[in-house]
Amino acid sequence: MLGFIIRRLISAILVMFSISVLVFLIFFATPGVDPAARIAGRSASPAIIAQVRHAFGLDRPLPIRWALMMDHLFIKQDLSSYVNIGSRVVPQITQAAPVTLSLVAGAAVIWMVIGVTGGVIAAANRGKFIDPVIMFIGIAAVSVPAYWLGEVVNLITQGGLHHSIFAWVPPSGYVPITQSPGQWALHLIMPWLTLAALYAGIYARVLRAELVNALNEDYVRTARAKGLSERRILIRHALRCSLIPIVSLFGLDFGALIGGAALLTEVVFGLPGVGLLTYTSLQNLDLPVIMGAVMYGAFFVVLANAVVDIAYAFLDPRVRIA
Amino acid sequence: MSFATRAGVVRAVDGLSMSVGRGETVGIVGESGSGKSVSMYSILGLLRGPNVSIEGRVRFNGQDILGRPDRELRALRGKDIAMIFQDPMTALTPVYTVGWQIAEQIRQHTDLTKRQAHQRAIDLLAEVAIPDPSRRVNQYPHEFSGGMRQRAMIAMALSCEPSLLIADEPTTALDVTTQAQILELLAELQERRGSSIVLITHDMGVISEVADRVVVMYAGRPAEIGTRQEVIREARHPYTWGLLGAVPRLDSKRARLVTIPGNPISPLDVPPGCAFAPRCTYRHDRCSDRPPMRGTDHLDACWLDDAEKEQRRAEIEEAS
């Protein structure tokens, strides 16, 4: 088991390395993209561009530029923006990361609880009235885009009903957990619910399908023949096996969201997270920030994948040997 | 016992009446879809859903058990009546160790502690001749071979000392040498514990090795019931003759095996008369009425009179 974890982490590091090279090449070696011209500004003369190119080390060979970039990004951590000269990239990301992490982690707890409960209830009552009701709510939640749902939530909680039942909802923004855990949760509760709606819908539907399949498996018949209660069969046998695909789905979704995919929710609720940072840096074509944000995002996706694989090995003994 | 399907109501088991004595092995034999497994599943309440309807009576130890609430049947299932299934590859939950699954059943029906149940699981694995049981008990089903898994299934089924063991094609998914070992094991365990066994199979060879009495089923109906001797040596039903003819024999004069013409009928279009009539070489006018089970101990559902059956059987014997 330990060997498996180590092997998996080594391969994650290799993937990270490949991503760094790939992202670097996309942004700095793609024909037509000239970082020096970007930095020098719109009407710079060729002489100034050449000077900038030399000053930023952009005239050196690609592998060295890659190494310099990584050195600035990870070791010296002093990579600075090309657009807002002087502003450092790494602090921007480390400031934005806790916001995104708070948003996604809270939402993840909510969507896992709602999604798994909904899926189990629907599967346990398949064919009865409650099953299609839950599945309909699920498909509705999946169909509503986060930016629309977020705006509607804002409209209701900040607008018409703000002075009556939603008086407790604070204006949008972010309060660090270190400052006030209560305010932190209060500011995030609506973003959490908004972000969780989509995933709760997906997870409930996927889990129901998995459970219905599992309940037709031979081992469920064996469990019935053993005289176990229906609840125990559902939870200990069918759910346990159905959770395996849910975990892999969760790892991918969680990693992608931490990596910036929660952008829409962040924008709608004015949360200064990584998604928002990536969005603005892309608009400015601020290459170092994009590079940093993408590396950060990739790091979490790769890490989440590694964690999923390790969790998989715990959940599914058949994986451990491989 | 019937299912409601889109194409109409299917009577999957119809008019089956059988009994299993203490310590006896009863074999139920028939082609796929003849209602062998379904009849046993319905006894245990393993068939559920709005489309299933079961009529009749099941008595176990003198008590009526059919239609009892699931809670009461649960106390019976796995404890007094245990079951082994056809495919040991899929019959165990893949994510738990074999020992955990055996202990789960023990703890469901007894007050043993976790540790005691675990120890009992080891003892049971040893009893079904799994080598190195104290290591094997902590392994997962995928680490067992097919034959070993079936042994583990048997160990699990025996864990609460059931008085009736229902084995649903326990050897079908195994290779021939393993088959023999499993059958031997079942016979040995039965001798030691004195439990009754219902053995469901489509293999006449298996029946001829272990069954005390045999029920031959066709299209959900019993065709012939009798002791092994009676059914194998003095078969009276044309369908049984067909089944017996399909068993390869070393002393046979024929180069080819006899097959029963046609295919098993769909349970949706069982004729009103004898179910086997469409495939029967000996059908005559009376076969358009449904034959009752006739006889005293050795019963069969065929309209041919006894003398004629005797003669036909002799002809077949002669030819083979």
Short mmCIF file of N, CA and C in Angstrom, two decimals, chain A residues 144-256:
data_model
loop_
_atom_site.label_atom_id
_atom_site.label_comp_id
_atom_site.label_asym_id
_atom_site.label_seq_id
_atom_site.Cartn_x
_atom_site.Cartn_y
_atom_site.Cartn_z
N VAL A 144 -29.34 24.52 -14.58
CA VAL A 144 -29.27 25.95 -14.29
C VAL A 144 -27.80 26.38 -14.23
N PRO A 145 -27.37 27.33 -15.07
CA PRO A 145 -25.96 27.75 -15.01
C PRO A 145 -25.66 28.51 -13.72
N ALA A 146 -24.42 28.37 -13.23
CA ALA A 146 -24.06 28.95 -11.94
C ALA A 146 -24.19 30.47 -11.95
N TYR A 147 -23.82 31.10 -13.10
CA TYR A 147 -23.87 32.57 -13.09
C TYR A 147 -25.31 33.07 -13.01
N TRP A 148 -26.23 32.32 -13.63
CA TRP A 148 -27.64 32.72 -13.56
C TRP A 148 -28.18 32.48 -12.16
N LEU A 149 -27.95 31.27 -11.66
CA LEU A 149 -28.44 30.92 -10.32
C LEU A 149 -27.86 31.89 -9.30
N GLY A 150 -26.56 32.21 -9.44
CA GLY A 150 -25.90 33.14 -8.52
C GLY A 150 -26.56 34.51 -8.55
N GLU A 151 -26.84 34.99 -9.75
CA GLU A 151 -27.46 36.31 -9.86
C GLU A 151 -28.86 36.30 -9.25
N VAL A 152 -29.59 35.22 -9.49
CA VAL A 152 -30.93 35.13 -8.91
C VAL A 152 -30.85 35.10 -7.39
N VAL A 153 -29.88 34.32 -6.88
CA VAL A 153 -29.70 34.27 -5.43
C VAL A 153 -29.37 35.65 -4.89
N ASN A 154 -28.48 36.36 -5.60
CA ASN A 154 -28.15 37.72 -5.18
C ASN A 154 -29.37 38.62 -5.20
N LEU A 155 -30.13 38.49 -6.28
CA LEU A 155 -31.32 39.33 -6.45
C LEU A 155 -32.28 39.12 -5.28
N ILE A 156 -32.44 37.86 -4.89
CA ILE A 156 -33.39 37.57 -3.82
C ILE A 156 -32.83 37.98 -2.47
N THR A 157 -31.56 37.56 -2.21
CA THR A 157 -31.05 37.79 -0.85
C THR A 157 -30.57 39.22 -0.65
N GLN A 158 -30.12 39.87 -1.72
CA GLN A 158 -29.63 41.25 -1.55
C GLN A 158 -30.68 42.27 -1.96
N GLY A 159 -31.69 41.81 -2.71
CA GLY A 159 -32.67 42.76 -3.22
C GLY A 159 -33.95 42.78 -2.40
N GLY A 160 -35.02 42.34 -3.04
CA GLY A 160 -36.36 42.49 -2.48
C GLY A 160 -36.52 41.95 -1.06
N LEU A 161 -35.93 40.79 -0.78
CA LEU A 161 -36.18 40.16 0.52
C LEU A 161 -35.06 40.44 1.52
N HIS A 162 -34.14 41.35 1.15
CA HIS A 162 -33.00 41.59 2.02
C HIS A 162 -33.41 42.18 3.36
N HIS A 163 -34.56 42.85 3.36
CA HIS A 163 -34.97 43.49 4.61
C HIS A 163 -35.92 42.63 5.42
N SER A 164 -36.31 41.49 4.86
CA SER A 164 -37.17 40.60 5.64
C SER A 164 -36.44 39.29 5.98
N ILE A 165 -36.75 38.21 5.23
CA ILE A 165 -36.22 36.91 5.66
C ILE A 165 -34.73 36.74 5.40
N PHE A 166 -34.15 37.49 4.46
CA PHE A 166 -32.73 37.29 4.18
C PHE A 166 -31.86 38.41 4.76
N ALA A 167 -32.34 39.02 5.81
CA ALA A 167 -31.59 40.12 6.43
C ALA A 167 -30.24 39.64 6.95
N TRP A 168 -30.14 38.35 7.24
CA TRP A 168 -28.89 37.82 7.80
C TRP A 168 -27.80 37.62 6.74
N VAL A 169 -28.17 37.69 5.45
CA VAL A 169 -27.17 37.45 4.42
C VAL A 169 -26.33 38.71 4.24
N PRO A 170 -25.00 38.63 4.46
CA PRO A 170 -24.16 39.82 4.32
C PRO A 170 -23.98 40.18 2.85
N PRO A 171 -23.56 41.40 2.55
CA PRO A 171 -23.27 41.75 1.16
C PRO A 171 -22.13 40.90 0.64
N SER A 172 -22.05 40.79 -0.71
CA SER A 172 -21.05 39.88 -1.25
C SER A 172 -19.64 40.37 -0.93
N GLY A 173 -18.71 39.45 -0.94
CA GLY A 173 -17.34 39.74 -0.54
C GLY A 173 -16.82 38.56 0.25
N TYR A 174 -15.59 38.71 0.75
CA TYR A 174 -14.97 37.58 1.42
C TYR A 174 -14.34 38.03 2.73
N VAL A 175 -14.55 37.23 3.77
CA VAL A 175 -13.91 37.48 5.06
C VAL A 175 -13.05 36.26 5.39
N PRO A 176 -11.75 36.46 5.62
CA PRO A 176 -10.90 35.29 5.90
C PRO A 176 -11.34 34.55 7.16
N ILE A 177 -11.14 33.24 7.14
CA ILE A 177 -11.57 32.41 8.27
C ILE A 177 -10.76 32.75 9.51
N THR A 178 -9.52 33.20 9.29
CA THR A 178 -8.66 33.55 10.43
C THR A 178 -9.18 34.80 11.15
N GLN A 179 -9.90 35.62 10.39
CA GLN A 179 -10.40 36.87 10.97
C GLN A 179 -11.65 36.62 11.78
N SER A 180 -12.60 35.89 11.19
CA SER A 180 -13.85 35.61 11.89
C SER A 180 -14.53 34.40 11.25
N PRO A 181 -14.42 33.25 11.86
CA PRO A 181 -15.00 32.05 11.25
C PRO A 181 -16.50 32.19 10.98
N GLY A 182 -17.19 32.87 11.88
CA GLY A 182 -18.64 33.03 11.70
C GLY A 182 -18.96 33.84 10.46
N GLN A 183 -18.28 34.98 10.33
CA GLN A 183 -18.50 35.84 9.16
C GLN A 183 -18.06 35.14 7.88
N TRP A 184 -16.97 34.39 8.00
CA TRP A 184 -16.46 33.62 6.84
C TRP A 184 -17.56 32.71 6.29
N ALA A 185 -18.17 31.94 7.20
CA ALA A 185 -19.22 31.01 6.78
C ALA A 185 -20.43 31.77 6.27
N LEU A 186 -20.78 32.84 6.95
CA LEU A 186 -21.96 33.60 6.59
C LEU A 186 -21.82 34.22 5.19
N HIS A 187 -20.62 34.72 4.90
CA HIS A 187 -20.39 35.31 3.59
C HIS A 187 -20.38 34.25 2.50
N LEU A 188 -20.03 33.04 2.87
CA LEU A 188 -19.86 32.01 1.84
C LEU A 188 -21.09 31.13 1.65
N ILE A 189 -22.07 31.21 2.55
CA ILE A 189 -23.14 30.21 2.51
C ILE A 189 -23.89 30.24 1.17
N MET A 190 -24.19 31.42 0.66
CA MET A 190 -24.91 31.50 -0.63
C MET A 190 -24.04 31.03 -1.79
N PRO A 191 -22.77 31.48 -1.86
CA PRO A 191 -21.90 30.92 -2.91
C PRO A 191 -21.77 29.40 -2.82
N TRP A 192 -21.66 28.88 -1.60
CA TRP A 192 -21.57 27.43 -1.44
C TRP A 192 -22.77 26.73 -2.06
N LEU A 193 -23.96 27.22 -1.67
CA LEU A 193 -25.18 26.56 -2.15
C LEU A 193 -25.29 26.67 -3.67
N THR A 194 -24.91 27.82 -4.20
CA THR A 194 -25.00 28.02 -5.65
C THR A 194 -24.07 27.07 -6.38
N LEU A 195 -22.83 27.00 -5.90
CA LEU A 195 -21.86 26.13 -6.56
C LEU A 195 -22.24 24.65 -6.37
N ALA A 196 -22.78 24.33 -5.19
CA ALA A 196 -23.08 22.93 -4.88
C ALA A 196 -24.27 22.40 -5.68
N ALA A 197 -25.18 23.30 -6.09
CA ALA A 197 -26.42 22.85 -6.74
C ALA A 197 -26.14 21.97 -7.94
N LEU A 198 -25.26 22.46 -8.83
CA LEU A 198 -24.95 21.72 -10.05
C LEU A 198 -24.40 20.34 -9.72
N TYR A 199 -23.39 20.33 -8.82
CA TYR A 199 -22.71 19.06 -8.55
C TYR A 199 -23.60 18.10 -7.76
N ALA A 200 -24.40 18.64 -6.84
CA ALA A 200 -25.32 17.77 -6.10
C ALA A 200 -26.25 17.07 -7.08
N GLY A 201 -26.73 17.82 -8.08
CA GLY A 201 -27.62 17.23 -9.09
C GLY A 201 -26.93 16.12 -9.85
N ILE A 202 -25.70 16.39 -10.32
CA ILE A 202 -24.97 15.38 -11.08
C ILE A 202 -24.72 14.14 -10.22
N TYR A 203 -24.24 14.37 -8.99
CA TYR A 203 -23.85 13.24 -8.15
C TYR A 203 -25.05 12.39 -7.77
N ALA A 204 -26.18 13.05 -7.48
CA ALA A 204 -27.37 12.28 -7.13
C ALA A 204 -27.77 11.38 -8.29
N ARG A 205 -27.71 11.91 -9.49
CA ARG A 205 -28.13 11.13 -10.66
C ARG A 205 -27.15 9.99 -10.94
N VAL A 206 -25.86 10.31 -10.88
CA VAL A 206 -24.86 9.26 -11.13
C VAL A 206 -24.96 8.18 -10.07
N LEU A 207 -25.08 8.59 -8.82
CA LEU A 207 -25.11 7.60 -7.74
C LEU A 207 -26.36 6.73 -7.83
N ARG A 208 -27.47 7.33 -8.18
CA ARG A 208 -28.69 6.53 -8.31
C ARG A 208 -28.50 5.44 -9.37
N ALA A 209 -27.94 5.85 -10.53
CA ALA A 209 -27.73 4.88 -11.59
C ALA A 209 -26.79 3.77 -11.13
N GLU A 210 -25.70 4.16 -10.45
CA GLU A 210 -24.75 3.17 -9.96
C GLU A 210 -25.41 2.22 -8.97
N LEU A 211 -26.21 2.79 -8.07
CA LEU A 211 -26.85 1.97 -7.04
C LEU A 211 -27.85 1.01 -7.65
N VAL A 212 -28.62 1.50 -8.61
CA VAL A 212 -29.62 0.62 -9.23
C VAL A 212 -28.91 -0.55 -9.91
N ASN A 213 -27.77 -0.26 -10.56
CA ASN A 213 -26.97 -1.34 -11.14
C ASN A 213 -26.48 -2.29 -10.07
N ALA A 214 -25.93 -1.71 -9.00
CA ALA A 214 -25.35 -2.54 -7.94
C ALA A 214 -26.42 -3.43 -7.31
N LEU A 215 -27.63 -2.90 -7.17
CA LEU A 215 -28.68 -3.68 -6.52
C LEU A 215 -29.12 -4.88 -7.36
N ASN A 216 -28.74 -4.88 -8.64
CA ASN A 216 -29.04 -6.04 -9.47
C ASN A 216 -27.88 -7.02 -9.52
N GLU A 217 -26.81 -6.71 -8.80
CA GLU A 217 -25.64 -7.58 -8.84
C GLU A 217 -25.88 -8.86 -8.05
N ASP A 218 -25.09 -9.86 -8.40
CA ASP A 218 -25.22 -11.15 -7.71
C ASP A 218 -24.90 -11.03 -6.23
N TYR A 219 -23.94 -10.15 -5.88
CA TYR A 219 -23.56 -10.10 -4.47
C TYR A 219 -24.68 -9.54 -3.60
N VAL A 220 -25.56 -8.75 -4.20
CA VAL A 220 -26.72 -8.27 -3.44
C VAL A 220 -27.68 -9.42 -3.17
N ARG A 221 -27.83 -10.29 -4.17
CA ARG A 221 -28.66 -11.49 -3.96
C ARG A 221 -28.06 -12.35 -2.85
N THR A 222 -26.73 -12.49 -2.89
CA THR A 222 -26.07 -13.24 -1.82
C THR A 222 -26.36 -12.60 -0.46
N ALA A 223 -26.25 -11.26 -0.41
CA ALA A 223 -26.48 -10.56 0.85
C ALA A 223 -27.91 -10.79 1.34
N ARG A 224 -28.86 -10.80 0.40
CA ARG A 224 -30.25 -11.08 0.80
C ARG A 224 -30.37 -12.50 1.33
N ALA A 225 -29.70 -13.43 0.64
CA ALA A 225 -29.78 -14.83 1.07
C ALA A 225 -29.12 -15.01 2.43
N LYS A 226 -28.22 -14.09 2.80
CA LYS A 226 -27.59 -14.17 4.11
C LYS A 226 -28.52 -13.71 5.21
N GLY A 227 -29.63 -13.08 4.81
CA GLY A 227 -30.58 -12.62 5.81
C GLY A 227 -30.30 -11.22 6.32
N LEU A 228 -29.51 -10.44 5.56
CA LEU A 228 -29.23 -9.08 6.00
C LEU A 228 -30.44 -8.19 5.75
N SER A 229 -30.51 -7.09 6.49
CA SER A 229 -31.64 -6.18 6.30
C SER A 229 -31.42 -5.38 5.01
N GLU A 230 -32.52 -4.92 4.44
CA GLU A 230 -32.43 -4.16 3.20
C GLU A 230 -31.55 -2.93 3.37
N ARG A 231 -31.65 -2.30 4.55
CA ARG A 231 -30.85 -1.10 4.77
C ARG A 231 -29.36 -1.44 4.77
N ARG A 232 -29.02 -2.52 5.44
CA ARG A 232 -27.61 -2.91 5.48
C ARG A 232 -27.11 -3.27 4.08
N ILE A 233 -27.95 -3.97 3.31
CA ILE A 233 -27.56 -4.33 1.95
C ILE A 233 -27.31 -3.06 1.13
N LEU A 234 -28.22 -2.10 1.28
CA LEU A 234 -28.11 -0.86 0.51
C LEU A 234 -26.85 -0.09 0.89
N ILE A 235 -26.62 0.08 2.18
CA ILE A 235 -25.52 0.95 2.62
C ILE A 235 -24.18 0.22 2.57
N ARG A 236 -24.12 -0.96 3.21
CA ARG A 236 -22.82 -1.61 3.35
C ARG A 236 -22.36 -2.30 2.08
N HIS A 237 -23.30 -2.80 1.28
CA HIS A 237 -22.87 -3.52 0.09
C HIS A 237 -23.02 -2.68 -1.17
N ALA A 238 -24.25 -2.29 -1.50
CA ALA A 238 -24.46 -1.59 -2.77
C ALA A 238 -23.80 -0.21 -2.77
N LEU A 239 -24.03 0.57 -1.71
CA LEU A 239 -23.47 1.93 -1.70
C LEU A 239 -21.95 1.90 -1.68
N ARG A 240 -21.41 0.99 -0.88
CA ARG A 240 -19.96 0.90 -0.77
C ARG A 240 -19.31 0.69 -2.15
N CYS A 241 -19.93 -0.16 -2.96
CA CYS A 241 -19.36 -0.41 -4.28
C CYS A 241 -19.67 0.73 -5.24
N SER A 242 -20.81 1.38 -5.06
CA SER A 242 -21.19 2.46 -5.97
C SER A 242 -20.40 3.73 -5.71
N LEU A 243 -19.80 3.83 -4.53
CA LEU A 243 -19.07 5.06 -4.20
C LEU A 243 -17.77 5.16 -4.98
N ILE A 244 -17.29 4.04 -5.51
CA ILE A 244 -16.00 4.06 -6.18
C ILE A 244 -15.99 5.04 -7.37
N PRO A 245 -16.95 4.95 -8.30
CA PRO A 245 -16.95 5.95 -9.38
C PRO A 245 -17.23 7.37 -8.88
N ILE A 246 -18.02 7.49 -7.82
CA ILE A 246 -18.32 8.81 -7.28
C ILE A 246 -17.04 9.48 -6.78
N VAL A 247 -16.19 8.68 -6.15
CA VAL A 247 -14.94 9.24 -5.62
C VAL A 247 -14.06 9.77 -6.75
N SER A 248 -14.00 9.03 -7.86
CA SER A 248 -13.14 9.51 -8.94
C SER A 248 -13.73 10.78 -9.55
N LEU A 249 -15.04 10.81 -9.67
CA LEU A 249 -15.70 12.00 -10.17
C LEU A 249 -15.41 13.18 -9.25
N PHE A 250 -15.51 12.91 -7.96
CA PHE A 250 -15.31 13.97 -6.96
C PHE A 250 -13.90 14.53 -7.05
N GLY A 251 -12.92 13.65 -7.16
CA GLY A 251 -11.54 14.12 -7.22
C GLY A 251 -11.31 15.04 -8.40
N LEU A 252 -11.82 14.64 -9.56
CA LEU A 252 -11.63 15.46 -10.75
C LEU A 252 -12.33 16.80 -10.62
N ASP A 253 -13.58 16.77 -10.17
CA ASP A 253 -14.35 18.01 -10.04
C ASP A 253 -13.70 18.94 -9.02
N PHE A 254 -13.32 18.37 -7.89
CA PHE A 254 -12.73 19.17 -6.82
C PHE A 254 -11.43 19.81 -7.29
N GLY A 255 -10.58 19.03 -7.93
CA GLY A 255 -9.31 19.56 -8.42
C GLY A 255 -9.53 20.67 -9.43
N ALA A 256 -10.44 20.44 -10.37
CA ALA A 256 -10.69 21.45 -11.41
C ALA A 256 -11.25 22.73 -10.79
#
